[in-house]
Short mmCIF file of C-alpha atoms in Angstrom, two decimals:
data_model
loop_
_atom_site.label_atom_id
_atom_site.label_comp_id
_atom_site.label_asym_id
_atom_site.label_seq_id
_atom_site.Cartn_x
_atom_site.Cartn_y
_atom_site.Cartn_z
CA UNK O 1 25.73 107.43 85.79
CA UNK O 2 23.13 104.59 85.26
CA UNK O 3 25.35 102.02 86.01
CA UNK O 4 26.17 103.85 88.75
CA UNK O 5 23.01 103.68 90.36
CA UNK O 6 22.50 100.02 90.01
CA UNK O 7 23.78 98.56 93.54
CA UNK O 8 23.72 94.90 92.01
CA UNK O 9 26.68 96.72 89.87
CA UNK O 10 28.69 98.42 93.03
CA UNK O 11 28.38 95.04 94.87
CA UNK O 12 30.03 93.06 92.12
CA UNK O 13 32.51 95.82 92.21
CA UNK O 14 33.15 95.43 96.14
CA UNK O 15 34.11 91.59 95.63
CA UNK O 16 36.39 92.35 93.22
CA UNK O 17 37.99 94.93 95.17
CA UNK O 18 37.68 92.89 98.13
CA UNK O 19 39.25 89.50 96.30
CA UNK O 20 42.56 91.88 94.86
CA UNK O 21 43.03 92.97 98.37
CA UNK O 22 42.21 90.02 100.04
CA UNK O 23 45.82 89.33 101.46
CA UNK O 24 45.82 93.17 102.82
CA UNK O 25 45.46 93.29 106.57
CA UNK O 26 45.27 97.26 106.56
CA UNK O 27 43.02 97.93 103.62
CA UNK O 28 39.54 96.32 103.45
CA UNK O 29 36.15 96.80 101.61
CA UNK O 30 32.40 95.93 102.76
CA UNK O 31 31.92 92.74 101.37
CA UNK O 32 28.36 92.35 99.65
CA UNK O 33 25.69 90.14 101.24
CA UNK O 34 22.84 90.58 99.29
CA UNK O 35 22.58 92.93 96.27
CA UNK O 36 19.73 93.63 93.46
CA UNK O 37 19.41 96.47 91.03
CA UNK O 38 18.22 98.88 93.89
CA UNK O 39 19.20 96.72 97.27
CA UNK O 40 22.42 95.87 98.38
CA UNK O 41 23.22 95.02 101.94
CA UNK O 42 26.58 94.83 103.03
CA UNK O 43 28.83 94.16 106.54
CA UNK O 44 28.81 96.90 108.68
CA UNK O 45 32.80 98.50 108.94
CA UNK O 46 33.94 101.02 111.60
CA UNK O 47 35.68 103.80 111.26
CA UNK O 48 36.28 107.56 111.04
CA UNK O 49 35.39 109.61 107.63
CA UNK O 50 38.78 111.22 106.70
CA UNK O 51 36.78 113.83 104.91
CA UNK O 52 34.85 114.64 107.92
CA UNK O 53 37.80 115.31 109.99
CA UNK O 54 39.51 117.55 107.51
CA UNK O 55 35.85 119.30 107.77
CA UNK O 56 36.04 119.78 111.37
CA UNK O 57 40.20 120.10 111.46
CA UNK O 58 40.30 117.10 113.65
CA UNK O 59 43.18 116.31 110.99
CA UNK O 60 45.44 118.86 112.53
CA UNK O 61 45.64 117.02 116.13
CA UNK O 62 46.52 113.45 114.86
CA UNK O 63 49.81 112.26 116.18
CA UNK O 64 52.43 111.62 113.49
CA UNK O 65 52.05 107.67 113.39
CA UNK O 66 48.18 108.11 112.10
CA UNK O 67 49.37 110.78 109.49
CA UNK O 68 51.82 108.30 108.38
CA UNK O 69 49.55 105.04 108.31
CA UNK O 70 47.31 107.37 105.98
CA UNK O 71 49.65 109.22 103.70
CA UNK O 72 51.28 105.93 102.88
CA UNK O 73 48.54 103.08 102.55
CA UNK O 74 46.59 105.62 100.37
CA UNK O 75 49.60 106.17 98.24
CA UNK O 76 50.44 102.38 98.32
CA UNK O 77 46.54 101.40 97.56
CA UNK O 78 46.53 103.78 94.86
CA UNK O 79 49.98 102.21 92.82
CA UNK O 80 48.85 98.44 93.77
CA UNK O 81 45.74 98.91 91.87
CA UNK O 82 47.40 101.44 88.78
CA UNK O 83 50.06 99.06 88.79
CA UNK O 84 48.78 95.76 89.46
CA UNK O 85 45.49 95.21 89.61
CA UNK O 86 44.54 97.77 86.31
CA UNK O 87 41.34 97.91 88.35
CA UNK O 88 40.53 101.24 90.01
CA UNK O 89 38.31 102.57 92.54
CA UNK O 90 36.92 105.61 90.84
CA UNK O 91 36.13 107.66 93.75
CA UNK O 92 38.98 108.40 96.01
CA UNK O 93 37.88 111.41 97.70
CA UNK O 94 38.11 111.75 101.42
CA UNK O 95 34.90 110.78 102.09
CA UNK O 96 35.28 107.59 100.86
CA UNK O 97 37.86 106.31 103.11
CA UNK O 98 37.15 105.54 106.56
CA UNK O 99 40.19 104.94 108.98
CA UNK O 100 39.94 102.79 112.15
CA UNK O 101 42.81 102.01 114.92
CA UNK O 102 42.13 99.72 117.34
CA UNK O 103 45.53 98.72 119.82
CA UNK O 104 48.06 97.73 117.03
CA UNK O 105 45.81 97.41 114.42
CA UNK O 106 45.16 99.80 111.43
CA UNK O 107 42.76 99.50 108.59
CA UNK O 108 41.88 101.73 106.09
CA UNK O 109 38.09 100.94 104.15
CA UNK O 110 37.18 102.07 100.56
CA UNK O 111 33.42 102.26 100.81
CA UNK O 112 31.01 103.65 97.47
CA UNK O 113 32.30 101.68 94.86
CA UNK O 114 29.76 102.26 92.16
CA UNK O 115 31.94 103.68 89.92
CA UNK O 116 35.26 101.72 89.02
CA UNK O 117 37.64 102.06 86.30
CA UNK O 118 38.70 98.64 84.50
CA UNK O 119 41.88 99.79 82.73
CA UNK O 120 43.14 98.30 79.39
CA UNK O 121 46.57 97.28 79.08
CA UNK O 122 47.08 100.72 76.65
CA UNK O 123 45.58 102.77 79.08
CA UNK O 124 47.75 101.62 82.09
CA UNK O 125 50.57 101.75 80.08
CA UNK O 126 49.83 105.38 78.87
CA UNK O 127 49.25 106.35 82.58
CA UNK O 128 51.82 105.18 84.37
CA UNK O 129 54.11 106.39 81.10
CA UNK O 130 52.71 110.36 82.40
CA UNK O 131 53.54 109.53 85.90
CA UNK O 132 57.26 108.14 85.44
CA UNK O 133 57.54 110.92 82.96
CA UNK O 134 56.53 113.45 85.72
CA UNK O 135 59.34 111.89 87.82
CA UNK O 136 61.85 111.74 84.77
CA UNK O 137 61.23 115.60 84.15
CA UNK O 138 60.69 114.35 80.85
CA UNK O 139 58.07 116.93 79.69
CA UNK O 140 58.07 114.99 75.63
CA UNK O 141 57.31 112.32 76.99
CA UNK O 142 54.48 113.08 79.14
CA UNK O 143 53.00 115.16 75.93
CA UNK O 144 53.35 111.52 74.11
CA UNK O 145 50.94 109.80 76.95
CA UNK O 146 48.36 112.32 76.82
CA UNK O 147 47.72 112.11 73.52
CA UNK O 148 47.65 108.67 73.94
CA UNK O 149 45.02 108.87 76.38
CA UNK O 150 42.51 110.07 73.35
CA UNK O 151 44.92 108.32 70.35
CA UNK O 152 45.42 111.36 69.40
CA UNK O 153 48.02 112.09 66.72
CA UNK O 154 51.32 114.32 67.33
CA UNK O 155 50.24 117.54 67.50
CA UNK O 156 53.42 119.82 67.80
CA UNK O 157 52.65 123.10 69.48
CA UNK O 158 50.64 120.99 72.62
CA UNK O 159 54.08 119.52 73.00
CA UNK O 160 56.03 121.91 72.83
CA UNK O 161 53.90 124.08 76.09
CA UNK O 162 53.79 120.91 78.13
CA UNK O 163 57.86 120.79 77.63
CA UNK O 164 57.92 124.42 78.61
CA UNK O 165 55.72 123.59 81.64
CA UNK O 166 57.55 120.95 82.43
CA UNK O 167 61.00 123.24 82.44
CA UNK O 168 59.03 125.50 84.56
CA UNK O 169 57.42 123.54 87.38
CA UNK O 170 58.43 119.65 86.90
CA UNK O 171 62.24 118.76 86.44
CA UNK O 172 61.82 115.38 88.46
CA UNK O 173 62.44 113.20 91.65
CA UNK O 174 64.16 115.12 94.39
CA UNK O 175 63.16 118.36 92.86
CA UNK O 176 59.84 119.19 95.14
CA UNK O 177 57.88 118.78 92.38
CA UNK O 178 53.94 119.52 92.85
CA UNK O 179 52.05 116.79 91.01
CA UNK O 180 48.70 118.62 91.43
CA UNK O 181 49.65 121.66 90.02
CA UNK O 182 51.56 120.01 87.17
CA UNK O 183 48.96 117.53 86.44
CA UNK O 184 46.04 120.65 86.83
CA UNK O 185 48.80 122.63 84.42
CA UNK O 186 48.42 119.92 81.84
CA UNK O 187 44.86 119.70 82.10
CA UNK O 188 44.88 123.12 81.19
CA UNK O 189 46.45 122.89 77.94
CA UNK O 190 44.60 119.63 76.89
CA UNK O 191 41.55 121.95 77.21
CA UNK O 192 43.07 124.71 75.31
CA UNK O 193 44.26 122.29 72.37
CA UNK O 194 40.79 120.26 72.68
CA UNK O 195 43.33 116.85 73.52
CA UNK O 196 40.82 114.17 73.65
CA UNK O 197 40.98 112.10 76.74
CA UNK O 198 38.88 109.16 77.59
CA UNK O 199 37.04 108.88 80.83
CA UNK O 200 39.01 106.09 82.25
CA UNK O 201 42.19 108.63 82.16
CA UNK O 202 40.24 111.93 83.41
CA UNK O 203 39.46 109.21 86.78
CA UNK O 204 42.77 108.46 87.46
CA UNK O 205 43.71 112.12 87.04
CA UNK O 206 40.95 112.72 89.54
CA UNK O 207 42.18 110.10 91.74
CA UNK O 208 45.70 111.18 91.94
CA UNK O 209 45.16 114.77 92.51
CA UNK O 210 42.76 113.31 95.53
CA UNK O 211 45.84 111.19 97.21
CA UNK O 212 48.20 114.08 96.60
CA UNK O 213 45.37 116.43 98.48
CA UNK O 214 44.99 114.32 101.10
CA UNK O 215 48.77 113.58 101.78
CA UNK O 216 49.64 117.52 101.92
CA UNK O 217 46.48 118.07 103.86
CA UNK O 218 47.66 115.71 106.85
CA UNK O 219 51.83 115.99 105.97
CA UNK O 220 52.41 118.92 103.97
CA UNK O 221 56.17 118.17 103.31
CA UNK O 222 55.46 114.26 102.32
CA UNK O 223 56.17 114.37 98.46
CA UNK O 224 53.94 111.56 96.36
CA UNK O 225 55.90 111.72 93.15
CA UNK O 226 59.65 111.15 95.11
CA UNK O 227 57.44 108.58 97.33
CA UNK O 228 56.57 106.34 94.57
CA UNK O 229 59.39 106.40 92.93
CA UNK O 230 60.99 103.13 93.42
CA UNK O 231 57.90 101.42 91.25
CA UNK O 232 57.84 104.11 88.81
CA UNK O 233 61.39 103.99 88.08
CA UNK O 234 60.90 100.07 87.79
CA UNK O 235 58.40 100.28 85.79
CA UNK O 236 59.93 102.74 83.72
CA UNK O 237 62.80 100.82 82.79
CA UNK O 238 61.34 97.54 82.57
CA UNK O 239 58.34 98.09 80.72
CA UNK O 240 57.28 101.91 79.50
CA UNK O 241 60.02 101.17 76.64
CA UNK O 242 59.18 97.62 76.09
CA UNK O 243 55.51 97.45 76.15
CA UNK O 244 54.81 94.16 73.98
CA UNK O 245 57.19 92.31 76.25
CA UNK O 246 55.21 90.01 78.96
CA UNK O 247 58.82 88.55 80.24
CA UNK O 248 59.46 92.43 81.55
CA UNK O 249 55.87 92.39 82.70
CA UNK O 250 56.22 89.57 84.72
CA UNK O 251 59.46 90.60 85.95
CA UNK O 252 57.72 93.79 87.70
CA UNK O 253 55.45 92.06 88.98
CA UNK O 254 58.16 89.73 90.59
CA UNK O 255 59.91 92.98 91.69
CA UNK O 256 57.02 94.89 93.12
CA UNK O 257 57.67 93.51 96.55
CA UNK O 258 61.01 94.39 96.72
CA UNK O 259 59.93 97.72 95.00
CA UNK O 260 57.35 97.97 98.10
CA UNK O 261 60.30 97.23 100.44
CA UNK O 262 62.12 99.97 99.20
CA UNK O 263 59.22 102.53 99.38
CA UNK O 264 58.18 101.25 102.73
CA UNK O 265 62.02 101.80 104.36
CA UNK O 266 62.12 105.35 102.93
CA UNK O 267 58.55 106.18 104.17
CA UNK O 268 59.29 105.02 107.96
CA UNK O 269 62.99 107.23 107.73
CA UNK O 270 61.17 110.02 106.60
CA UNK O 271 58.74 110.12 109.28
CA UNK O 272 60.99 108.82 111.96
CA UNK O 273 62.46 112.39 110.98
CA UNK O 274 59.69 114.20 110.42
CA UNK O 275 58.57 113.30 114.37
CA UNK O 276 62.64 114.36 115.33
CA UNK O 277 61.46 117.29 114.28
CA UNK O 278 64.39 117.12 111.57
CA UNK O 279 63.94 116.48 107.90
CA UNK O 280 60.69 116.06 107.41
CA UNK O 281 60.21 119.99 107.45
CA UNK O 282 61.49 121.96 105.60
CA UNK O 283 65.38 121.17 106.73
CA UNK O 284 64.75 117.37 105.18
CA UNK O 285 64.40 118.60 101.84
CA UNK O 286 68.18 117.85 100.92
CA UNK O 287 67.74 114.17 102.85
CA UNK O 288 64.42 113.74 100.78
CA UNK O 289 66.31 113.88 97.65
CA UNK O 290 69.40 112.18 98.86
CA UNK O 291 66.40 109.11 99.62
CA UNK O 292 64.79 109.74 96.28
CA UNK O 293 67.88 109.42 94.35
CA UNK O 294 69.38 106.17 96.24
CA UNK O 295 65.86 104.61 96.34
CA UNK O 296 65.23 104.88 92.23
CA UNK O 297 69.07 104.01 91.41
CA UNK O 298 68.68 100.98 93.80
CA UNK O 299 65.15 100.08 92.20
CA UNK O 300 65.79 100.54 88.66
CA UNK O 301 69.40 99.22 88.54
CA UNK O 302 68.30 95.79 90.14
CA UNK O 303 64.96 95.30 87.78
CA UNK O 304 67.62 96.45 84.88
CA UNK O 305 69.62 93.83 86.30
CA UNK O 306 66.98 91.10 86.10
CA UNK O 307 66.61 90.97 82.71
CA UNK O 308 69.91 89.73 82.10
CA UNK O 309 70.50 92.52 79.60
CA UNK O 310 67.61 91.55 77.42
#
């Protein structure tokens, strides 16, 4: 909380923000101009509070292109800096995130950033292991990455109720698959068990459960988990199982645009739908996992492919 406070400390956060989005035209930061332990002056940037129009249910009237633009640059944001940049913004609530359209152009800004989270190798690697596990349905496996998020050791009867939640509520992509309420469901049982986590993983628990929140807020049948899936399934296969190996590394990073691509196509079908009036209500749900399904076979078949059977 001190560091928090310092605003020397959020302005060398916003310019490294800024600098790992600086080739973004739709996601921006306030760039510092001056900044001491209790000044900081920064440019002025536009926009409407998200939070405040979910306050006053302006949310409800946007048309479906603004819902989309929002739903899918936060979800995209989020994954480029979990999966990229393993440095977070630490405070992705709704009132943090201004959005601003202007003719053609659309720009979302991340503004308080005096809290970030600067993620070790382990700890992205545990992470992202609980979210591909979450699409996987692979309830052992997201047990393993929570008690890595503490290095805690195996601890048998914690496993064995997140695989039984898992059965219950989480059997993978395509399956409408609530992340908050599996992710609050785990949450639960690391309290009951007294699972150690550290407070770089209880942020991006906190940050998820905020882009999931805002997505069903503004599209209530837009699924994160199936969403991301074509760079979780990647990532999955190329590194979760092989995480020593820098040649898979790079080789996700070389196939994150196309992973992008892939996301990006799906997300413009499914609202192209959605505004049919088709299946992105509650008809789509078959189409949705038809999408998923192609999407992660496409995704983690090519990456597999990359590595020359390595």
């Amino acid at each position: 909380m001190a560091e928090q406070a310092r605003l020397d400390v959020e302005g060398y956060h916003l310019s490294l923000l800024s600098f790992n989005f600086r080739s973004s035209a739709t996601v921006a930061f306030p760039r510092p101009i001056f900044s001491s332990q209790s000044i900081i002056i920064e440019t002025f940037v536009g926009g409407d509070v998200i939070g405040d129009k979910f306050r006053s249910g302006e949310h409800e009237g946007m048309s479906i292109e603004a819902k989309e633009f929002i739903v899918t640059e936060g979800e995209s944001l989020y994954l480029k800096m979990l999966l990229v940049d393993n440095l977070m913004h630490a405070d992705l609530h709704p009132g943090n995130i201004l959005v601003k359209f202007t003719g053609d152009q659309k720009k979302l800004t991340l503004v308080d950033a005096g809290m970030v989270a600067s993620l070790t190798p382990e700890e992205s690697l545990n992470f992202i292991g609980l979210l591909s596990a979450l699409g996987a349905g692979d309830g052992k496996a997201a047990a393993d990455a929570v008690l890595g998020f503490g290095n805690s050791p195996p601890h048998e009867e914690f496993s064995a109720e997140v695989v039984e939640l898992f059965s219950r509520i989480c059997r993978g992509y395509g399956t409408e698959v609530d992340v908050g309420e599996v992710l609050r469901g785990v949450l639960g049982l690391v309290q009951k068990h007294k699972v150690r986590i550290g407070a770089n993983y209880a942020t991006l628990v906190v940050n998820v459960l905020c882009i999931e929140s805002m997505a069903k807020k503004l599209v209530p049948t837009y699924n994160v988990l199936d969403a991301a899936r074509p760079l979780l399934s990647a990532y999955r296969r190329l590194c979760v199982y092989h995480p020593e190996s820098k040649f898979r590394k790079g080789l996700f990073r070389a196939w994150m645009p196309v992973a992008k691509a892939i996301k990006g196509r799906n997300d413009r079908k499914f609202f192209r739908d959605l505004k049919a009036g088709g299946g992105g209500l509650k008809g789509g749900r078959k189409w949705r996992r038809r999408v998923a399904m192609l999407a992660g076979a496409i995704s983690a078949g090519l990456a597999a492919n990359l590595v020359l059977g390595s």
